[in-house]
Amino acid sequence: MFENLVVGSGITGAVMANLLADKLNEKVLIIDRRNHLAGNIYDYKEEGITIHKYGPHIFHTNNKEVWDYLSKFTDWHYFQLKPKVFLEGHFATLPFNLTTLYEVFSVGTAEKYENKLISEYGYGAKVPILVLKKNKDEDLRFISNYVYENVFKNYTSKQWGLPPEEIDESVTARVPVYISHDNRYFQDKYQAIPKQGYTKLVENILNHKNITVKLNTDYNDVKEKKFKRIFYTGSIDEFFNYKFGQLTYRSLNFDIKHVDKEYYQLSAVTNYPNNYDFTRITEHKYFLDEKSNRSIISLEYPQEFKLGQNERYYPISNKQNQELYEKYLNEAKSIPNLYFAGRLGDYKYYNMDLAIERAIKLFKEVYE
Ligand code: FAD
Ligand code: UDP
């Protein structure tokens, strides 16, 4: 008899299962309807190259507790993402920063804008594009318009089907204009990729005598069974059979190509805001510095999430969805011993570290 059911074997479900099994010494059944572990961080090897099936994943966090916890299950390959953006026919530094200024403008012009940005915001400041756009100074307006038009407007409309002003400000603020020559995408203290990949990491997290894993198993297949507690990391609207309506998501389609070159591009990730229908190209061998004469890339095409046709990737944060989510959450609260977590269960745009933080916090709330 299992005391706990965990629905979903993504990083949230895996951490939850591990804590229940290890700290409480209780039996856990963890199920996933996919035919593999690890949810959207799943990776697999082809031609000696580790492919991130559901998009490029770089682990980054400032949270030492999360870093230490994961480090029990993996060795790390230290990796810091320095992506490129294809701008006006050239590959430039992303996030847009002081280095990018010198890549796209003449030295004199770049110097002028560099000084202006530093005196206005201070060296090291991170300024979301929608904040920069509000600045009335003529030079800064030129810069903000340039960045808005060339980096954000078209990428965002491909990614979300909406212009930047019509999505939650926190989304474009994930990639602020950075008043710095630090060319990394993230500045977190800890940044790395699991040396044996994310799937192996999740396998290790779940490798515990109290844990049983069942793949190809939907919640509907087990819901008649009795469990002391249920932790659900699938979509909360689906759990309630969409009784109040569907939460909306953005989905993605990946076109994976094998290329007959040692390297296809300059960096693991290159964004294409203004050209083509895809948003970015990932070259997978960079993540673990895997050597091969050939390479594998994936082109990322955003699309609407359609039930039964594709996967949920990004929750869409707007007023309507937030209200709908709250309705489901209220409903959930009325059912004892049922808990929701994760990107789908909480309907939040979590990075991996926040998903783990959330699982640890929920575990503590329920059991301490
Ligand atoms: P998921 O990984 O979605 O897991 C949920 C699991 O539940 C799935 O396996 C699903 O099959 C299963 N499930 C759902 N419903 C049911 C059901 N009814 N029955 C059985 N099983 C069910 N984060 C970073 O920190 N760094 C990055 O670089 C990064 N890059 C990203 C790139 C992309 C393109 C995307 C989309 C996300 C990225 N993320 C990144 C975020 C990261 O993917 C998430 O934080 C993480 O995967 C969330 O894990 P989760 O367990 O909450 O959800
Ligand atoms: N964004 C953009 N241009 C870029 C990179 C990001 O407009 O070159 C915007 C876009 O709206 C995107 C958001 O910033 O959805 C967050 O970008 P991030 O790279 O964090 O997206 P993720 O990796 O989560 O898909």
Coordinates of C-alpha atoms and ligand atoms in Angstrom, one line a residue:
M1 CA 0.0 0.0 0.0
F2 CA 1.4 3.4 -1.0
E3 CA 0.9 6.2 1.4
N4 CA 1.6 8.9 -1.1
L5 CA 0.8 9.5 -4.7
V6 CA 2.9 12.0 -6.7
V7 CA 1.5 12.8 -10.1
G8 CA 4.2 13.9 -12.6
S9 CA 7.9 12.9 -12.6
G10 CA 9.3 16.3 -13.5
I11 CA 11.7 18.0 -11.2
T12 CA 8.9 19.1 -8.8
G13 CA 7.4 15.7 -8.5
A14 CA 10.8 14.0 -8.2
V15 CA 11.9 16.2 -5.3
M16 CA 8.6 15.8 -3.5
A17 CA 8.8 12.0 -3.9
N18 CA 12.3 12.0 -2.6
L19 CA 11.6 14.1 0.5
L20 CA 8.5 11.9 1.4
A21 CA 10.5 8.7 0.9
D22 CA 13.7 9.9 2.6
K23 CA 12.6 12.3 5.4
L24 CA 9.4 10.5 6.4
N25 CA 10.3 7.0 5.4
E26 CA 6.9 6.6 3.7
K27 CA 6.1 4.7 0.5
V28 CA 5.6 6.8 -2.6
L29 CA 4.1 5.9 -6.0
I30 CA 5.1 8.4 -8.6
I31 CA 3.4 8.2 -12.0
D32 CA 3.9 10.0 -15.3
R33 CA 1.8 9.7 -18.4
R34 CA 4.7 10.2 -20.6
N35 CA 7.0 7.3 -21.5
H36 CA 10.0 8.9 -19.7
L37 CA 11.0 10.5 -16.5
A38 CA 12.0 14.1 -15.8
G39 CA 9.1 16.1 -17.4
N40 CA 10.3 19.0 -19.4
I41 CA 13.9 18.7 -18.3
Y42 CA 14.1 15.3 -20.0
D43 CA 17.3 14.7 -22.1
Y44 CA 18.6 11.8 -24.1
K45 CA 21.7 10.9 -26.1
E46 CA 22.0 10.7 -29.9
E47 CA 25.3 10.4 -31.8
G48 CA 27.1 11.0 -28.5
I49 CA 25.3 14.4 -28.0
T50 CA 22.9 15.0 -25.1
I51 CA 19.7 16.5 -26.5
H52 CA 17.4 18.7 -24.4
K53 CA 14.1 17.4 -25.8
Y54 CA 11.9 20.2 -24.5
G55 CA 14.2 23.1 -25.0
P56 CA 17.5 24.4 -23.6
H57 CA 17.9 23.9 -19.9
I58 CA 20.6 25.6 -17.8
F59 CA 20.4 25.1 -14.1
H60 CA 21.1 28.4 -12.3
T61 CA 20.3 29.6 -8.8
N62 CA 21.4 31.8 -5.9
N63 CA 19.8 29.4 -3.4
K64 CA 22.5 27.3 -1.7
E65 CA 20.0 25.0 -0.1
V66 CA 18.7 24.1 -3.6
W67 CA 22.2 23.8 -5.0
D68 CA 23.3 21.6 -2.1
Y69 CA 20.2 19.4 -2.4
L70 CA 20.7 18.7 -6.1
S71 CA 24.4 18.2 -5.6
K72 CA 23.7 15.1 -3.6
F73 CA 22.4 13.5 -6.8
T74 CA 24.7 14.7 -9.5
D75 CA 28.2 15.9 -10.4
W76 CA 28.2 19.2 -12.3
H77 CA 29.6 20.4 -15.5
Y78 CA 30.1 24.1 -14.9
F79 CA 28.4 26.0 -17.7
Q80 CA 27.5 29.7 -18.1
L81 CA 25.3 30.6 -21.0
K82 CA 26.5 33.4 -23.3
P83 CA 23.9 33.4 -26.0
K84 CA 23.9 35.4 -29.2
V85 CA 21.2 37.4 -30.9
F86 CA 21.0 37.8 -34.7
L87 CA 20.7 41.5 -35.2
E88 CA 20.8 43.3 -38.6
G89 CA 22.7 40.4 -40.2
H90 CA 25.3 40.1 -37.4
F91 CA 25.6 37.9 -34.3
A92 CA 25.6 40.1 -31.2
T93 CA 25.7 39.7 -27.4
L94 CA 22.5 38.9 -25.5
P95 CA 21.2 40.1 -23.1
F96 CA 21.5 43.5 -24.7
N97 CA 24.3 45.1 -22.7
L98 CA 27.2 47.6 -23.0
T99 CA 29.2 45.0 -25.1
T100 CA 26.2 44.9 -27.5
L101 CA 26.3 48.7 -27.9
Y102 CA 29.9 48.4 -29.3
E103 CA 28.8 45.5 -31.6
V104 CA 26.0 47.4 -33.2
F105 CA 27.1 51.0 -33.2
S106 CA 30.3 52.9 -34.1
V107 CA 32.7 53.4 -31.1
G108 CA 31.9 57.1 -30.7
T109 CA 28.1 56.4 -30.6
A110 CA 28.5 53.4 -28.4
E111 CA 30.6 55.4 -25.9
K112 CA 28.0 58.2 -25.8
Y113 CA 25.2 55.7 -25.0
E114 CA 27.3 53.8 -22.6
N115 CA 28.0 56.9 -20.5
K116 CA 24.4 57.9 -20.6
L117 CA 23.2 54.6 -19.4
I118 CA 25.7 54.4 -16.7
S119 CA 25.0 57.9 -15.4
E120 CA 21.3 57.3 -15.5
Y121 CA 21.1 53.8 -14.0
G122 CA 24.6 53.0 -12.6
Y123 CA 27.0 50.3 -13.7
G124 CA 25.6 46.9 -13.1
A125 CA 21.9 47.9 -13.2
K126 CA 19.4 45.6 -14.9
V127 CA 16.7 47.6 -16.6
P128 CA 13.6 45.9 -18.0
I129 CA 12.9 47.1 -21.6
L130 CA 9.4 48.3 -20.6
V131 CA 11.0 50.4 -17.9
L132 CA 13.8 51.8 -20.1
K133 CA 11.1 52.7 -22.7
K134 CA 9.5 55.1 -20.2
N135 CA 12.6 57.2 -19.9
K136 CA 12.1 60.6 -21.6
D137 CA 15.7 61.4 -22.3
E138 CA 16.3 61.7 -26.0
D139 CA 19.4 59.5 -26.2
L140 CA 17.9 56.9 -23.9
R141 CA 14.7 56.9 -26.0
F142 CA 16.8 56.1 -29.1
I143 CA 18.4 53.2 -27.3
S144 CA 15.2 51.9 -25.8
N145 CA 13.5 52.0 -29.2
Y146 CA 16.4 50.3 -30.9
V147 CA 16.4 47.4 -28.3
Y148 CA 12.6 47.2 -28.3
E149 CA 12.3 47.1 -32.0
N150 CA 15.2 44.8 -32.7
V151 CA 15.3 42.4 -29.7
F152 CA 11.9 42.3 -28.0
K153 CA 9.0 43.3 -30.3
N154 CA 9.2 40.5 -32.8
Y155 CA 10.6 37.8 -30.6
T156 CA 7.8 38.4 -28.1
S157 CA 5.1 38.4 -30.7
K158 CA 6.4 35.1 -32.1
Q159 CA 6.8 33.6 -28.6
W160 CA 3.5 34.8 -27.1
G161 CA 1.4 35.9 -30.1
L162 CA 1.2 39.3 -28.4
P163 CA 3.3 42.5 -28.2
P164 CA 5.5 43.1 -25.1
E165 CA 3.0 45.5 -23.6
E166 CA 0.2 42.9 -23.6
I167 CA 2.0 40.2 -21.6
D168 CA 2.9 40.3 -17.9
E169 CA 5.8 42.7 -17.4
S170 CA 7.7 40.1 -15.4
V171 CA 8.2 38.1 -18.6
T172 CA 10.3 40.5 -20.6
A173 CA 11.9 41.6 -17.4
R174 CA 13.5 38.1 -17.3
V175 CA 16.0 39.5 -19.9
P176 CA 16.6 43.1 -18.8
V177 CA 19.0 45.5 -20.6
Y178 CA 22.1 45.0 -18.6
I179 CA 24.3 48.0 -17.9
S180 CA 27.4 46.0 -17.8
H181 CA 30.1 44.2 -19.9
D182 CA 29.2 40.9 -18.2
N183 CA 28.0 38.9 -21.3
R184 CA 26.3 36.1 -19.4
Y185 CA 22.6 35.4 -19.6
F186 CA 22.4 34.7 -15.9
Q187 CA 24.4 36.1 -13.0
D188 CA 23.4 33.5 -10.4
K189 CA 26.1 32.2 -8.1
Y190 CA 25.6 28.6 -9.1
Q191 CA 25.2 27.7 -12.8
A192 CA 25.8 24.3 -14.3
I193 CA 24.4 21.3 -16.2
P194 CA 24.2 17.8 -14.5
K195 CA 27.3 15.9 -15.8
Q196 CA 25.2 12.8 -16.8
G197 CA 22.2 14.9 -17.9
Y198 CA 18.9 15.9 -16.3
T199 CA 17.2 12.5 -16.8
K200 CA 20.0 10.8 -14.9
L201 CA 19.7 13.4 -12.2
V202 CA 16.0 12.7 -11.8
E203 CA 16.6 8.9 -11.9
N204 CA 19.0 9.4 -9.0
I205 CA 16.6 11.5 -7.1
L206 CA 14.0 8.8 -7.4
N207 CA 16.4 5.9 -6.7
H208 CA 15.1 5.1 -3.2
K209 CA 13.8 1.9 -1.7
N210 CA 10.5 3.6 -0.8
I211 CA 9.8 5.0 -4.3
T212 CA 8.0 3.1 -7.1
V213 CA 7.9 4.8 -10.5
K214 CA 5.2 4.0 -13.1
L215 CA 5.5 5.6 -16.5
N216 CA 2.8 5.6 -19.2
T217 CA 0.3 6.0 -16.3
D218 CA -2.2 8.8 -16.1
Y219 CA -3.8 10.1 -12.9
N220 CA -7.1 8.7 -14.2
D221 CA -5.6 5.2 -14.2
V222 CA -5.0 5.3 -10.5
K223 CA -7.4 7.8 -9.0
E224 CA -9.8 5.2 -7.7
K225 CA -7.1 3.8 -5.4
K226 CA -6.8 5.1 -1.9
F227 CA -3.8 7.3 -0.9
K228 CA -3.1 9.2 2.3
R229 CA -2.0 12.2 0.3
I230 CA -1.8 13.3 -3.3
F231 CA 0.7 15.7 -4.8
Y232 CA -0.3 16.7 -8.2
T233 CA 2.1 18.5 -10.6
G234 CA -0.1 18.3 -13.7
S235 CA -2.3 21.2 -14.8
I236 CA -4.8 22.1 -12.1
D237 CA -7.7 22.8 -14.5
E238 CA -7.3 19.3 -15.9
F239 CA -7.5 17.8 -12.5
F240 CA -10.9 19.4 -12.1
N241 CA -12.0 18.4 -15.6
Y242 CA -12.0 22.0 -16.7
K243 CA -15.2 22.7 -14.8
F244 CA -14.5 26.5 -14.7
G245 CA -12.8 26.6 -18.2
Q246 CA -9.3 26.0 -19.5
L247 CA -6.2 27.8 -18.4
T248 CA -4.2 28.8 -21.5
Y249 CA -0.6 28.0 -22.2
R250 CA 2.0 28.6 -25.0
S251 CA 3.4 25.5 -26.5
L252 CA 6.5 24.8 -28.7
N253 CA 7.4 22.7 -31.6
F254 CA 11.1 21.6 -32.0
D255 CA 12.5 20.9 -35.4
I256 CA 15.6 18.8 -34.6
K257 CA 18.2 18.7 -37.3
H258 CA 21.5 16.8 -37.7
V259 CA 24.1 18.9 -39.3
D260 CA 27.3 17.8 -41.0
K261 CA 29.5 20.3 -39.3
E262 CA 31.5 20.2 -36.1
Y263 CA 29.8 23.4 -34.9
Y264 CA 26.7 25.1 -36.4
Q265 CA 26.8 28.3 -34.4
L266 CA 28.9 30.4 -32.0
S267 CA 27.0 29.6 -28.8
A268 CA 24.6 27.0 -27.3
V269 CA 21.7 29.3 -28.0
T270 CA 21.1 31.9 -30.7
N271 CA 18.0 34.0 -30.8
Y272 CA 16.4 35.2 -34.0
P273 CA 14.0 38.0 -33.1
N274 CA 13.4 39.4 -36.5
N275 CA 14.0 36.6 -39.0
Y276 CA 12.3 33.4 -39.6
D277 CA 9.3 31.9 -37.7
F278 CA 11.4 30.2 -35.0
T279 CA 12.6 32.2 -32.0
R280 CA 15.9 30.4 -31.3
I281 CA 18.3 27.7 -32.3
T282 CA 19.9 25.5 -29.7
E283 CA 23.1 23.6 -30.5
H284 CA 23.1 20.9 -27.9
K285 CA 26.7 19.7 -27.8
Y286 CA 27.8 23.0 -26.1
F287 CA 26.0 22.2 -22.8
L288 CA 28.3 19.3 -21.8
D289 CA 31.1 20.3 -24.2
E290 CA 30.6 17.0 -26.1
K291 CA 33.0 16.4 -29.0
S292 CA 31.8 15.1 -32.3
N293 CA 32.4 15.7 -36.0
R294 CA 28.7 16.3 -36.5
S295 CA 26.2 18.4 -34.6
I296 CA 22.6 18.5 -33.6
I297 CA 20.5 21.6 -33.4
S298 CA 16.9 22.4 -32.6
L299 CA 14.8 25.2 -34.1
E300 CA 12.1 26.4 -31.6
Y301 CA 8.7 27.3 -33.0
P302 CA 6.2 28.7 -30.6
Q303 CA 2.6 27.8 -30.9
E304 CA -0.7 27.9 -29.1
F305 CA -1.3 25.0 -26.7
K306 CA -4.1 22.8 -28.0
L307 CA -5.5 20.1 -25.7
G308 CA -4.6 16.6 -26.9
Q309 CA -2.4 18.0 -29.7
N310 CA 0.8 19.3 -28.0
E311 CA 2.4 19.9 -24.6
R312 CA 2.0 22.7 -22.1
Y313 CA 5.2 24.7 -21.8
Y314 CA 4.5 28.3 -20.6
P315 CA 1.6 29.4 -18.4
I316 CA 0.3 32.7 -19.7
S317 CA 0.1 35.2 -16.9
N318 CA -2.9 37.6 -17.3
K319 CA -5.8 38.7 -15.2
Q320 CA -8.3 36.2 -16.7
N321 CA -6.0 33.2 -16.2
Q322 CA -5.1 34.4 -12.7
E323 CA -8.8 34.6 -11.7
L324 CA -9.5 31.2 -13.2
Y325 CA -6.4 29.7 -11.5
E326 CA -7.6 31.2 -8.1
K327 CA -11.0 29.5 -8.6
Y328 CA -9.3 26.1 -9.1
L329 CA -7.1 26.7 -6.1
N330 CA -10.0 27.5 -3.9
E331 CA -11.7 24.3 -5.1
A332 CA -8.4 22.4 -4.3
K333 CA -8.3 23.8 -0.8
S334 CA -11.6 22.2 0.0
I335 CA -10.1 18.7 -0.6
P336 CA -8.0 17.4 2.3
N337 CA -4.6 16.0 1.7
L338 CA -4.5 17.1 -1.9
Y339 CA -1.6 19.5 -2.9
F340 CA -0.7 21.2 -6.2
A341 CA 2.8 22.3 -7.1
G342 CA 5.1 22.9 -10.1
R343 CA 4.9 24.9 -13.3
L344 CA 1.5 23.3 -14.2
G345 CA 0.1 22.7 -10.7
D346 CA 0.8 26.3 -9.5
Y347 CA 0.4 27.8 -13.0
K348 CA 3.6 29.8 -12.5
Y349 CA 6.5 30.5 -14.9
Y350 CA 9.0 28.7 -12.5
N351 CA 12.6 28.1 -13.4
M352 CA 14.0 24.8 -12.2
D353 CA 15.4 26.3 -9.0
L354 CA 12.0 27.8 -8.1
A355 CA 10.2 24.6 -8.8
I356 CA 12.6 22.8 -6.4
E357 CA 12.3 25.6 -3.8
R358 CA 8.5 25.3 -4.0
A359 CA 8.6 21.5 -3.5
I360 CA 10.9 21.8 -0.5
K361 CA 8.7 24.6 1.0
L362 CA 5.5 22.6 0.4
F363 CA 7.1 19.5 2.0
K364 CA 8.0 21.6 5.1
E365 CA 4.5 23.2 5.2
V366 CA 2.8 19.9 5.2
Y367 CA 5.1 18.0 7.5
E368 CA 6.9 20.2 9.9
Ligands
FAD1 P1 7.0 19.4 -15.8 O1 8.5 19.2 -16.1 O2 6.1 19.9 -16.8 O3 6.5 18.0 -15.2 C1 5.1 17.7 -15.0 C2 5.0 16.2 -15.4 O4 3.7 15.8 -15.0 C3 5.1 15.9 -16.8 O5 6.1 14.9 -17.0 C4 3.7 15.4 -17.3 O6 3.8 14.4 -18.2 C5 3.2 14.9 -15.9 N1 1.7 14.9 -15.9 C6 0.9 16.0 -16.1 N2 -0.4 15.6 -15.9 C7 -0.4 14.3 -15.6 C8 -1.4 13.4 -15.3 N3 -2.7 13.7 -15.3 N4 -1.0 12.1 -15.1 C9 0.3 11.7 -15.1 N5 1.3 12.5 -15.4 C10 1.0 13.8 -15.6 N6 14.3 26.4 -16.1 C11 15.6 26.7 -15.7 O7 15.9 26.7 -14.5 N7 16.6 26.9 -16.6 C12 16.4 26.9 -18.0 O8 17.3 27.1 -18.8 C13 15.1 26.6 -18.4 N8 14.8 26.6 -19.7 C14 13.5 26.3 -20.1 C15 13.3 26.2 -21.5 C16 12.0 26.0 -22.0 C17 11.7 25.9 -23.4 C18 10.9 25.7 -21.0 C19 9.5 25.5 -21.5 C20 11.2 25.8 -19.7 C21 12.5 26.0 -19.2 N9 12.8 26.0 -17.9 C22 14.0 26.3 -17.4 C23 11.7 25.7 -16.8 C24 11.7 24.3 -16.4 O9 11.4 23.5 -17.6 C25 10.6 24.1 -15.3 O10 10.9 24.8 -14.2 C26 10.5 22.6 -14.9 O11 10.6 21.7 -15.9 C27 9.2 22.5 -14.1 O12 9.1 21.1 -13.6 P2 7.7 20.6 -13.2 O13 8.0 19.3 -12.5 O14 7.0 21.6 -12.4 O15 6.8 20.4 -14.5
UDP2 N1 12.7 38.0 -25.1 C1 12.7 38.7 -26.3 N2 13.9 38.6 -27.0 C2 14.9 37.8 -26.7 C3 14.9 37.1 -25.5 C4 13.7 37.2 -24.7 O1 11.8 39.4 -26.6 O2 15.9 37.8 -27.5 C5 11.5 38.1 -24.2 C6 10.4 37.2 -24.7 O3 9.1 37.8 -24.4 C7 10.6 36.0 -23.8 C8 11.0 36.6 -22.5 O4 11.8 37.8 -22.9 O5 9.5 35.2 -23.7 C9 11.8 35.8 -21.5 O6 12.9 35.2 -22.2 P1 13.7 33.9 -21.7 O7 14.9 33.8 -22.5 O8 13.8 34.0 -20.2 O9 12.6 32.8 -22.1 P2 12.6 31.2 -21.8 O10 14.0 30.8 -21.8 O11 11.9 31.0 -20.5 O12 11.8 30.7 -23.0

